[in-house]
Tab-separated table of C-alpha atoms in Angstrom:
chain	number	residue	atom	x	y	z
A	16	MET	CA	-10.601	-47.405	67.963
A	17	TYR	CA	-11.069	-44.097	69.779
A	18	SER	CA	-7.365	-43.450	70.261
A	19	LYS	CA	-6.837	-43.955	66.509
A	20	PHE	CA	-9.729	-41.606	65.777
A	21	LYS	CA	-8.292	-39.052	68.168
A	22	LYS	CA	-4.973	-39.079	66.304
A	23	SER	CA	-6.748	-38.609	62.982
A	24	LEU	CA	-8.677	-35.647	64.374
A	25	SER	CA	-5.441	-33.992	65.465
A	26	ALA	CA	-4.279	-33.989	61.851
A	27	ILE	CA	-7.408	-32.292	60.514
A	28	PRO	CA	-6.947	-28.549	59.866
A	29	LEU	CA	-8.968	-26.605	62.388
A	30	SER	CA	-10.693	-24.655	59.646
A	31	LEU	CA	-12.267	-27.860	58.346
A	32	LEU	CA	-13.647	-28.819	61.726
A	33	LEU	CA	-15.430	-25.557	62.346
A	34	LEU	CA	-18.970	-24.697	61.381
A	35	SER	CA	-20.308	-21.210	61.005
A	36	LEU	CA	-22.767	-19.946	63.595
A	37	ASP	CA	-24.857	-18.737	60.690
A	38	ALA	CA	-27.091	-20.847	58.486
A	39	SER	CA	-24.503	-20.808	55.703
A	40	ALA	CA	-21.165	-22.628	55.785
A	41	THR	CA	-17.993	-20.534	55.788
A	42	GLN	CA	-14.533	-22.052	55.738
A	43	LEU	CA	-11.662	-19.847	56.914
A	44	VAL	CA	-8.406	-20.977	55.321
A	45	ASP	CA	-5.069	-20.081	56.896
A	46	GLY	CA	-1.604	-21.263	55.864
A	47	CYS	CA	-2.344	-21.972	52.202
A	48	TYR	CA	0.519	-19.723	51.101
A	49	ALA	CA	2.987	-22.090	52.780
A	50	THR	CA	1.402	-25.447	51.978
A	51	HIS	CA	-1.648	-26.938	50.266
A	52	GLN	CA	-4.890	-26.626	52.260
A	53	GLN	CA	-7.942	-28.815	51.670
A	54	VAL	CA	-11.471	-27.377	51.561
A	55	ASN	CA	-14.914	-28.803	50.825
A	56	ILE	CA	-16.945	-27.418	47.929
A	57	SER	CA	-20.353	-28.182	46.501
A	58	ALA	CA	-20.131	-30.588	43.581
A	59	ARG	CA	-23.245	-29.111	41.940
A	60	GLU	CA	-23.957	-25.628	43.285
A	61	GLN	CA	-22.109	-22.316	43.069
A	62	ASN	CA	-19.342	-21.688	45.617
A	63	ARG	CA	-17.812	-18.361	46.672
A	64	LEU	CA	-14.082	-17.684	47.051
A	65	ALA	CA	-12.661	-14.516	48.612
A	66	ILE	CA	-9.485	-13.208	50.264
A	67	ASP	CA	-9.928	-11.491	53.624
A	68	GLY	CA	-9.453	-7.741	53.180
A	69	ARG	CA	-8.181	-8.037	49.602
A	70	ARG	CA	-9.300	-8.576	46.016
A	71	ILE	CA	-8.639	-11.763	44.079
A	72	GLY	CA	-6.162	-11.162	41.257
A	73	THR	CA	-5.755	-14.486	39.462
A	74	VAL	CA	-7.145	-18.009	39.862
A	75	VAL	CA	-5.437	-20.821	37.948
A	76	PRO	CA	-6.707	-24.426	38.212
A	77	SER	CA	-4.224	-27.295	37.947
A	78	GLN	CA	-6.149	-28.557	34.912
A	79	LYS	CA	-7.586	-26.216	32.305
A	80	GLY	CA	-11.370	-26.087	32.087
A	81	VAL	CA	-12.195	-27.957	35.312
A	82	ILE	CA	-14.092	-25.023	36.835
A	83	SER	CA	-16.484	-22.395	35.538
A	84	TYR	CA	-16.467	-19.045	37.312
A	85	VAL	CA	-17.685	-15.476	37.358
A	86	LYS	CA	-15.684	-12.739	39.067
A	87	ASP	CA	-17.490	-10.232	41.254
A	88	GLU	CA	-15.528	-7.159	40.204
A	89	GLN	CA	-17.031	-4.935	42.880
A	90	ALA	CA	-16.219	-7.236	45.808
A	91	GLY	CA	-13.103	-8.806	44.298
A	92	ALA	CA	-14.509	-12.290	44.944
A	93	LEU	CA	-15.092	-15.313	42.730
A	94	TYR	CA	-18.217	-17.432	42.236
A	95	PHE	CA	-17.381	-20.831	40.778
A	96	THR	CA	-18.674	-24.326	40.146
A	97	LEU	CA	-17.228	-27.497	38.688
A	98	ALA	CA	-17.465	-27.666	34.923
A	99	SER	CA	-20.213	-30.010	33.744
A	100	ASP	CA	-17.744	-32.597	32.450
A	101	THR	CA	-15.494	-32.527	35.544
A	102	PRO	CA	-15.668	-35.747	37.647
A	103	ASN	CA	-16.977	-34.933	41.131
A	104	SER	CA	-15.228	-37.889	42.766
A	105	GLY	CA	-11.695	-36.475	42.602
A	106	THR	CA	-10.039	-33.236	43.707
A	107	VAL	CA	-9.102	-29.994	41.970
A	108	THR	CA	-6.131	-27.793	42.857
A	109	LEU	CA	-6.423	-24.008	42.575
A	110	PHE	CA	-3.593	-21.474	42.664
A	111	VAL	CA	-4.917	-18.131	43.916
A	112	SER	CA	-3.217	-14.743	44.197
A	113	ASP	CA	-4.470	-11.289	45.147
A	114	GLU	CA	-4.056	-7.905	43.529
A	115	GLN	CA	-2.061	-6.453	46.429
A	116	ASN	CA	0.650	-9.128	46.432
A	117	PRO	CA	0.483	-11.114	43.169
A	118	ALA	CA	3.784	-12.884	43.894
A	119	ALA	CA	2.243	-14.759	46.859
A	120	THR	CA	0.221	-17.813	45.836
A	121	CYS	CA	-2.375	-19.679	47.904
A	122	LYS	CA	-2.727	-23.383	47.082
A	123	LEU	CA	-6.176	-24.908	47.617
A	124	ILE	CA	-7.249	-28.526	47.149
A	125	LEU	CA	-10.974	-28.530	46.384
A	126	VAL	CA	-12.905	-31.615	47.506
A	127	PRO	CA	-16.315	-31.884	45.782
A	128	ARG	CA	-19.080	-33.043	48.122
A	129	PRO	CA	-22.878	-33.460	47.757
A	130	ILE	CA	-23.511	-30.346	49.864
A	131	ALA	CA	-24.899	-26.837	49.514
A	132	GLY	CA	-22.727	-24.075	48.088
A	133	GLU	CA	-19.731	-23.180	50.269
A	134	GLU	CA	-18.047	-19.873	51.057
A	135	ILE	CA	-14.250	-20.043	51.310
A	136	ILE	CA	-12.333	-17.101	52.776
A	137	ILE	CA	-8.530	-17.082	52.486
A	138	LYS	CA	-6.442	-15.323	55.123
A	139	PRO	CA	-3.428	-13.471	53.676
A	140	PRO	CA	0.059	-14.256	55.047
A	141	ALA	CA	0.374	-13.089	58.651
A	142	GLU	CA	3.263	-10.733	57.979
A	143	ALA	CA	1.236	-8.896	55.346
A	144	ARG	CA	-2.021	-8.460	57.243
A	145	THR	CA	-2.999	-4.892	58.022
A	146	SER	CA	-5.889	-5.226	60.439
A	147	ALA	CA	-6.837	-2.697	63.067
A	148	ALA	CA	-5.874	-3.494	66.657
A	149	GLY	CA	-9.497	-4.038	67.643
A	150	ARG	CA	-10.006	-6.512	64.813
A	151	LYS	CA	-6.862	-8.400	65.811
A	152	GLY	CA	-8.243	-8.747	69.312
A	153	GLY	CA	-11.507	-10.101	67.935
A	154	ASP	CA	-9.668	-12.594	65.720
A	155	GLY	CA	-7.680	-13.791	68.739
A	156	ARG	CA	-10.818	-14.408	70.754
A	157	ALA	CA	-12.434	-16.247	67.836
A	158	LEU	CA	-9.364	-18.454	67.405
A	159	ALA	CA	-9.337	-19.323	71.116
A	160	TYR	CA	-13.054	-20.211	70.901
A	161	GLN	CA	-12.383	-22.440	67.899
A	162	ARG	CA	-9.468	-24.214	69.590
A	163	HIS	CA	-11.640	-24.790	72.644
A	164	ALA	CA	-14.222	-26.511	70.429
A	165	LYS	CA	-11.563	-28.699	68.790
A	166	ASP	CA	-10.136	-29.694	72.169
A	167	MET	CA	-13.607	-30.729	73.329
A	168	ILE	CA	-14.038	-33.003	70.314
A	169	LEU	CA	-10.661	-34.634	70.917
A	170	GLN	CA	-11.547	-35.284	74.540
A	171	MET	CA	-15.006	-36.654	73.719
A	172	ALA	CA	-13.397	-39.060	71.236
A	173	ASP	CA	-10.935	-40.294	73.880
A	174	GLU	CA	-12.768	-42.520	76.372
A	175	GLU	CA	-9.736	-42.502	78.659
A	176	SER	CA	-9.784	-38.714	79.008
A	177	ARG	CA	-10.664	-37.479	82.487
A	178	ASP	CA	-10.661	-33.787	81.664
A	179	LEU	CA	-14.379	-33.762	80.844
A	180	GLU	CA	-17.102	-35.506	82.801
A	181	ALA	CA	-19.597	-37.370	80.636
A	182	ILE	CA	-23.248	-36.850	81.537
A	183	PRO	CA	-25.153	-39.979	80.365
A	184	VAL	CA	-28.184	-39.233	78.187
A	185	ASN	CA	-29.015	-42.294	76.016
A	186	GLN	CA	-31.925	-40.559	74.318
A	187	GLU	CA	-33.150	-41.239	70.793
A	188	ILE	CA	-33.353	-38.100	68.651
A	189	PRO	CA	-35.714	-37.972	65.634
A	190	LEU	CA	-33.723	-37.437	62.455
A	191	TRP	CA	-34.558	-39.304	59.221
A	192	LYS	CA	-36.591	-42.452	58.655
A	193	GLU	CA	-33.436	-44.093	57.216
A	194	ALA	CA	-31.420	-43.446	60.374
A	195	ARG	CA	-31.590	-43.990	64.130
A	196	LEU	CA	-29.774	-41.296	66.110
A	197	VAL	CA	-29.083	-41.688	69.831
A	198	MET	CA	-27.466	-39.030	72.003
A	199	LEU	CA	-25.126	-41.070	74.177
A	200	SER	CA	-23.721	-38.381	76.453
A	201	LYS	CA	-23.268	-34.657	77.024
A	202	TYR	CA	-20.274	-32.643	78.238
A	203	LEU	CA	-20.177	-29.156	79.780
A	204	ASP	CA	-17.067	-27.001	79.586
A	205	GLY	CA	-17.296	-23.254	80.130
A	206	ASP	CA	-19.447	-21.627	77.468
A	207	LEU	CA	-19.544	-24.756	75.269
A	208	VAL	CA	-21.536	-28.005	75.321
A	209	GLY	CA	-20.320	-31.217	73.689
A	210	GLU	CA	-22.710	-33.923	72.498
A	211	LYS	CA	-21.769	-37.469	71.530
A	212	TYR	CA	-24.123	-39.428	69.258
A	213	ARG	CA	-24.358	-42.871	67.660
A	214	LEU	CA	-26.066	-42.998	64.265
A	215	THR	CA	-27.244	-46.281	62.743
A	216	ASN	CA	-28.226	-46.779	59.102
A	217	VAL	CA	-31.533	-48.669	59.367
A	218	SER	CA	-32.190	-48.638	55.620
A	219	ASP	CA	-31.280	-51.323	53.099
A	220	ASN	CA	-28.974	-49.001	51.163
A	221	ASP	CA	-25.615	-47.377	51.776
A	222	MET	CA	-25.778	-43.960	53.446
A	223	LEU	CA	-23.509	-40.954	52.804
A	224	LEU	CA	-23.241	-38.490	55.692
A	225	VAL	CA	-21.958	-34.915	55.473
A	226	GLU	CA	-21.438	-32.497	58.347
A	227	GLN	CA	-23.662	-29.847	56.749
A	228	GLU	CA	-26.727	-32.039	57.289
A	229	LEU	CA	-26.270	-31.640	61.049
A	230	TYR	CA	-26.023	-27.857	61.123
A	231	ARG	CA	-28.334	-26.029	63.475
A	232	LYS	CA	-28.285	-22.654	65.143
A	233	GLY	CA	-25.502	-22.293	67.699
A	234	VAL	CA	-23.368	-25.196	66.468
A	235	VAL	CA	-19.619	-24.529	66.487
A	236	ALA	CA	-18.158	-27.827	65.254
A	237	VAL	CA	-19.268	-31.210	63.896
A	238	VAL	CA	-17.142	-34.299	63.259
A	239	ILE	CA	-18.439	-37.574	61.780
A	240	GLU	CA	-16.292	-40.669	62.351
A	241	ASN	CA	-17.437	-42.576	59.251
A	242	HIS	CA	-19.064	-40.710	56.375
A	243	THR	CA	-20.203	-43.789	54.424
A	244	LEU	CA	-22.341	-46.383	56.206
A	245	PRO	CA	-23.514	-49.730	54.809
A	246	SER	CA	-26.933	-51.041	55.761
A	247	LYS	CA	-27.070	-51.476	59.581
A	248	GLY	CA	-23.697	-49.751	59.887
A	249	GLN	CA	-22.977	-47.314	62.728
A	250	THR	CA	-20.857	-44.238	63.321
A	251	LEU	CA	-20.085	-41.853	66.161
A	252	ILE	CA	-20.858	-38.165	65.703
A	253	PHE	CA	-19.446	-35.364	67.853
A	254	ILE	CA	-21.111	-31.945	68.031
A	255	VAL	CA	-19.997	-28.842	69.931
A	256	ARG	CA	-22.409	-25.947	70.396
A	257	GLY	CA	-22.770	-22.818	72.475
A	258	ARG	CA	-24.044	-23.258	76.016
A	259	LYS	CA	-27.543	-21.990	76.761
A	260	ASP	CA	-28.413	-19.866	79.789
A	261	ASN	CA	-30.338	-22.696	81.459
A	262	GLU	CA	-27.575	-25.315	81.128
């Protein structure tokens, strides 16, 4: 089971595995000018769409009338939500271009979820980016940090991996009355800490889990193995966070 899960994780775009260190959720989208990229959005609340260092020029949905939006003319960003009559169980494709290079089109697949409003930031094509050298260095460090977090999740999901030593914990963590959460083990690797949990649905109803519910300060990445749990069903959850001074 874990080897299959590991393969599925490898196929997930890194931007969808990462959580912001802030209280809000920000998804950084790279590569959407070459191929479709999938992002989560709130099915009910306003979401924000922007292009890094540029102003949005046009936004065209694959189906007319599926989104309602207001453009922030000053910032060049877009605030949008699903139209009231749009089903929130399917997906919506958006074609986005910027004012600087209107011929280049970013293709986004929006996945409505029962979550708080999302911020989506598109990165322009690499050959057209005009960032200062210092900013490029910062982006490189951030990318390395993000890849480190992804690698930790892949290793935690693979029980045969010997690259990380599991520290047994087996401690129950208070969460919700409908769920029982147990921290199974902890992993230390440089400036990051990985935590492996088992969550059990102890209610009589089905349970829908979303990564945003597990946000807390310092978290870098969260992956849930199964998002929908029947009564008494279980799932593994993997969390990567920054390492504290006393760890």
